[in-house]
């Protein structure tokens, strides 16, 4: 039996404090500060819409804690999985530079078994902005487990607005009273999830603005503010599949940042926030506080009379407020049959070319519009189809089925037959199929991806490891001539983009981050049913400068299960054994 003392490791039935004491001394990336977090992920009982159910909490909190760090800090998160099934945490929008080992998806990581702990160690290298984390496997995000990530500017780099009086994080998202395992089973059985039961704000149900729609006794969120002050609101749509229109009664929202990019500053009275997207607004408390004000997130592109219950309502409470909010909610956009308002609103979000962000040079110094494209992929989504007797979702006619061995781990051990590197650049002809095909990305290449949504539902697509430039969107079928409409100057850089039904969205991305990176539908039902792919980016040169080595505490599964190590405590020492 081989025994070794190690600095961090998975553990079975090992006291968490003993593990944490070892993690605290681990060097991660020298020279930059560290932020340490100790999380117990478990089921807790809550009734956000008045029905008791199990939700996923972190240290007993739902939503989980906010990770508040600064550019280039090192983040160390020790996660104890107290659920009854495997767990992975992914960091939506954190690029994991040179370090896809920490990405927390099945293409790179074996899941943390129930009762085990595992330590994430990564650097928020060259990033600023508003992001969130969530559990990435088994439809678990439908039960919570999410929280915010704030990456602040370093002091040496100016922020393009005055420091706000306060910083407020808001999680909005559709919600079901059914347990997430029941929702998962419904999808496995070929069913739709149906209309959600409501919308949560920071894990709480709606304020009782309507006695018919909202039952008595619902706990709602209240945001406390002072008159005349300006606050930064970071709003994340962490829901399952519903686009939401966000608005604050009688207040303008000055958009300043989205998913790590400072934007051209524009006022909005409302903004559509699609699943998986994050926005930052500055809101000045400039009203007379004759009463409290509604904060609203309501379902978009649905029959509003039938979906009226799918509305989240929180309260904005001035310190000098003269009474409770009452009366009707502020109106949403009236374009159920004409989605041009929403698309034009999306097009209006532009990159602030003169602002610095993670580095001193202005964002606009990266002139993406002058770079030659080296690879083009058209990723087409169609309505779910039955494949091998199961209802599945596809991209280019392929429904991804994760192999038992993560592809990145398979590469490290030179395993063959785990996946294929032949994902088609255009939709396949013929019947859809289940596959494990990856995109072969060219290191330091410049890739154009067109998401073509031929489904009847709004979709959002996300890419791990990168910020991409949203350069165009329109209704109809994308063609080569569509490039003539691209924004090649100030298209915003972000990590999640909406694709309207019957429309396309084009993005450009510089493949400068080695690893295997997930491209997925953020809509949880589509993702669960197979609408994802991975982009494999490998440096052909044999060097250790473009990717960090496999971590000492890597988990092993599938064909590499034999390499898994187990922790044993004896006489005050902790050992790893095979």
PDB file of C-alpha atoms in Angstrom, residues 258-376:
ATOM      1  CA  UNK A 258     -22.138  42.981 -18.287  1.00  0.00           C
ATOM      2  CA  UNK A 259     -20.229  39.757 -17.617  1.00  0.00           C
ATOM      3  CA  UNK A 260     -16.822  41.371 -17.287  1.00  0.00           C
ATOM      4  CA  UNK A 261     -17.071  44.206 -19.811  1.00  0.00           C
ATOM      5  CA  UNK A 262     -17.776  47.850 -19.139  1.00  0.00           C
ATOM      6  CA  UNK A 263     -20.497  49.015 -21.481  1.00  0.00           C
ATOM      7  CA  UNK A 264     -21.378  52.300 -23.086  1.00  0.00           C
ATOM      8  CA  UNK A 265     -23.475  53.889 -20.346  1.00  0.00           C
ATOM      9  CA  UNK A 266     -27.133  54.062 -21.297  1.00  0.00           C
ATOM     10  CA  UNK A 267     -30.328  54.457 -19.289  1.00  0.00           C
ATOM     11  CA  UNK A 268     -33.012  51.788 -19.491  1.00  0.00           C
ATOM     12  CA  UNK A 269     -36.440  51.768 -17.889  1.00  0.00           C
ATOM     13  CA  UNK A 270     -36.431  47.980 -18.292  1.00  0.00           C
ATOM     14  CA  UNK A 271     -34.088  45.336 -19.693  1.00  0.00           C
ATOM     15  CA  UNK A 272     -34.593  41.756 -20.834  1.00  0.00           C
ATOM     16  CA  UNK A 273     -32.259  39.430 -18.959  1.00  0.00           C
ATOM     17  CA  UNK A 274     -32.073  35.963 -20.437  1.00  0.00           C
ATOM     18  CA  UNK A 275     -31.173  32.737 -18.670  1.00  0.00           C
ATOM     19  CA  UNK A 276     -27.549  32.731 -17.530  1.00  0.00           C
ATOM     20  CA  UNK A 277     -26.944  36.434 -18.202  1.00  0.00           C
ATOM     21  CA  UNK A 278     -25.592  39.044 -15.757  1.00  0.00           C
ATOM     22  CA  UNK A 279     -25.859  42.858 -15.833  1.00  0.00           C
ATOM     23  CA  UNK A 280     -24.741  45.757 -13.628  1.00  0.00           C
ATOM     24  CA  UNK A 281     -26.791  48.946 -13.298  1.00  0.00           C
ATOM     25  CA  UNK A 282     -26.326  52.168 -11.400  1.00  0.00           C
ATOM     26  CA  UNK A 283     -29.621  53.305  -9.863  1.00  0.00           C
ATOM     27  CA  UNK A 284     -29.968  56.703  -8.186  1.00  0.00           C
ATOM     28  CA  UNK A 285     -32.590  57.078  -5.460  1.00  0.00           C
ATOM     29  CA  UNK A 286     -34.118  60.255  -6.858  1.00  0.00           C
ATOM     30  CA  UNK A 287     -37.808  59.758  -6.088  1.00  0.00           C
ATOM     31  CA  UNK A 288     -39.894  61.390  -3.350  1.00  0.00           C
ATOM     32  CA  UNK A 289     -40.475  58.134  -1.412  1.00  0.00           C
ATOM     33  CA  UNK A 290     -44.206  58.711  -1.101  1.00  0.00           C
ATOM     34  CA  UNK A 291     -44.246  54.916  -0.833  1.00  0.00           C
ATOM     35  CA  UNK A 292     -42.004  51.922  -1.405  1.00  0.00           C
ATOM     36  CA  UNK A 293     -41.298  50.943  -5.010  1.00  0.00           C
ATOM     37  CA  UNK A 294     -41.656  47.645  -6.857  1.00  0.00           C
ATOM     38  CA  UNK A 295     -38.671  45.749  -8.247  1.00  0.00           C
ATOM     39  CA  UNK A 296     -40.068  43.425 -10.912  1.00  0.00           C
ATOM     40  CA  UNK A 297     -38.845  40.481 -12.987  1.00  0.00           C
ATOM     41  CA  UNK A 298     -41.603  39.094 -15.209  1.00  0.00           C
ATOM     42  CA  UNK A 299     -41.695  36.367 -17.842  1.00  0.00           C
ATOM     43  CA  UNK A 300     -41.087  37.432 -21.439  1.00  0.00           C
ATOM     44  CA  UNK A 301     -42.412  36.172 -24.793  1.00  0.00           C
ATOM     45  CA  UNK A 302     -45.348  34.369 -23.167  1.00  0.00           C
ATOM     46  CA  UNK A 303     -49.078  34.903 -22.879  1.00  0.00           C
ATOM     47  CA  UNK A 304     -48.948  37.396 -20.021  1.00  0.00           C
ATOM     48  CA  UNK A 305     -52.483  36.774 -18.779  1.00  0.00           C
ATOM     49  CA  UNK A 306     -51.820  33.037 -18.494  1.00  0.00           C
ATOM     50  CA  UNK A 307     -48.285  33.502 -17.112  1.00  0.00           C
ATOM     51  CA  UNK A 308     -49.126  36.311 -14.677  1.00  0.00           C
ATOM     52  CA  UNK A 309     -48.036  34.196 -11.702  1.00  0.00           C
ATOM     53  CA  UNK A 310     -44.531  33.917 -13.223  1.00  0.00           C
ATOM     54  CA  UNK A 311     -43.535  37.292 -11.847  1.00  0.00           C
ATOM     55  CA  UNK A 312     -41.005  38.122  -9.163  1.00  0.00           C
ATOM     56  CA  UNK A 313     -41.582  41.206  -7.042  1.00  0.00           C
ATOM     57  CA  UNK A 314     -39.229  42.672  -4.447  1.00  0.00           C
ATOM     58  CA  UNK A 315     -39.456  46.000  -2.616  1.00  0.00           C
ATOM     59  CA  UNK A 316     -37.184  49.020  -2.879  1.00  0.00           C
ATOM     60  CA  UNK A 317     -37.501  50.741   0.506  1.00  0.00           C
ATOM     61  CA  UNK A 318     -36.208  54.290   1.016  1.00  0.00           C
ATOM     62  CA  UNK A 319     -35.187  55.114   4.573  1.00  0.00           C
ATOM     63  CA  UNK A 320     -37.736  57.939   4.489  1.00  0.00           C
ATOM     64  CA  UNK A 321     -40.494  55.962   2.799  1.00  0.00           C
ATOM     65  CA  UNK A 322     -44.006  57.068   3.707  1.00  0.00           C
ATOM     66  CA  UNK A 323     -45.800  53.787   3.135  1.00  0.00           C
ATOM     67  CA  UNK A 324     -45.979  50.372   1.505  1.00  0.00           C
ATOM     68  CA  UNK A 325     -46.007  49.808  -2.242  1.00  0.00           C
ATOM     69  CA  UNK A 326     -49.455  49.340  -3.703  1.00  0.00           C
ATOM     70  CA  UNK A 327     -51.290  49.421  -6.980  1.00  0.00           C
ATOM     71  CA  UNK A 328     -50.389  47.781 -10.297  1.00  0.00           C
ATOM     72  CA  UNK A 329     -46.872  46.760 -11.252  1.00  0.00           C
ATOM     73  CA  UNK A 330     -44.967  48.878 -13.800  1.00  0.00           C
ATOM     74  CA  UNK A 331     -45.832  47.704 -17.289  1.00  0.00           C
ATOM     75  CA  UNK A 332     -43.520  45.379 -19.234  1.00  0.00           C
ATOM     76  CA  UNK A 333     -42.756  45.956 -22.922  1.00  0.00           C
ATOM     77  CA  UNK A 334     -45.795  45.168 -25.049  1.00  0.00           C
ATOM     78  CA  UNK A 335     -44.245  43.125 -27.836  1.00  0.00           C
ATOM     79  CA  UNK A 336     -45.405  39.550 -27.368  1.00  0.00           C
ATOM     80  CA  UNK A 337     -46.015  39.190 -31.090  1.00  0.00           C
ATOM     81  CA  UNK A 338     -43.199  41.515 -32.188  1.00  0.00           C
ATOM     82  CA  UNK A 339     -39.851  40.756 -30.608  1.00  0.00           C
ATOM     83  CA  UNK A 340     -38.038  43.528 -32.482  1.00  0.00           C
ATOM     84  CA  UNK A 341     -38.050  45.689 -29.328  1.00  0.00           C
ATOM     85  CA  UNK A 342     -36.078  43.076 -27.419  1.00  0.00           C
ATOM     86  CA  UNK A 343     -33.618  42.438 -30.248  1.00  0.00           C
ATOM     87  CA  UNK A 344     -33.022  46.158 -30.765  1.00  0.00           C
ATOM     88  CA  UNK A 345     -32.493  46.518 -27.036  1.00  0.00           C
ATOM     89  CA  UNK A 346     -29.890  43.735 -27.160  1.00  0.00           C
ATOM     90  CA  UNK A 347     -28.146  45.404 -30.110  1.00  0.00           C
ATOM     91  CA  UNK A 348     -27.981  48.678 -28.180  1.00  0.00           C
ATOM     92  CA  UNK A 349     -25.601  47.189 -25.594  1.00  0.00           C
ATOM     93  CA  UNK A 350     -22.127  48.284 -26.705  1.00  0.00           C
ATOM     94  CA  UNK A 351     -18.567  47.926 -25.481  1.00  0.00           C
ATOM     95  CA  UNK A 352     -17.038  50.958 -23.731  1.00  0.00           C
ATOM     96  CA  UNK A 353     -13.913  51.346 -25.865  1.00  0.00           C
ATOM     97  CA  UNK A 354     -12.232  53.974 -23.700  1.00  0.00           C
ATOM     98  CA  UNK A 355     -12.620  52.318 -20.281  1.00  0.00           C
ATOM     99  CA  UNK A 356      -9.895  50.234 -18.712  1.00  0.00           C
ATOM    100  CA  UNK A 357     -10.916  46.980 -17.071  1.00  0.00           C
ATOM    101  CA  UNK A 358      -8.534  44.330 -15.758  1.00  0.00           C
ATOM    102  CA  UNK A 359      -5.549  46.006 -17.422  1.00  0.00           C
ATOM    103  CA  UNK A 360      -4.601  49.686 -17.755  1.00  0.00           C
ATOM    104  CA  UNK A 361      -5.016  49.796 -21.533  1.00  0.00           C
ATOM    105  CA  UNK A 362      -8.541  50.625 -22.778  1.00  0.00           C
ATOM    106  CA  UNK A 363     -10.878  47.758 -23.642  1.00  0.00           C
ATOM    107  CA  UNK A 364     -11.038  49.015 -27.211  1.00  0.00           C
ATOM    108  CA  UNK A 365      -7.314  48.529 -27.774  1.00  0.00           C
ATOM    109  CA  UNK A 366      -8.179  44.952 -28.780  1.00  0.00           C
ATOM    110  CA  UNK A 367      -9.453  45.555 -32.304  1.00  0.00           C
ATOM    111  CA  UNK A 368     -11.325  42.334 -32.896  1.00  0.00           C
ATOM    112  CA  UNK A 369     -12.850  43.540 -36.153  1.00  0.00           C
ATOM    113  CA  UNK A 370      -9.483  43.566 -37.930  1.00  0.00           C
ATOM    114  CA  UNK A 371      -8.520  39.956 -37.096  1.00  0.00           C
ATOM    115  CA  UNK A 372      -8.854  37.297 -39.780  1.00  0.00           C
ATOM    116  CA  UNK A 373     -11.224  34.463 -38.945  1.00  0.00           C
ATOM    117  CA  UNK A 374      -9.563  31.033 -39.089  1.00  0.00           C
ATOM    118  CA  UNK A 375     -12.523  28.738 -38.265  1.00  0.00           C
ATOM    119  CA  UNK A 376     -16.282  29.060 -38.781  1.00  0.00           C
TER     120      UNK A 376
END
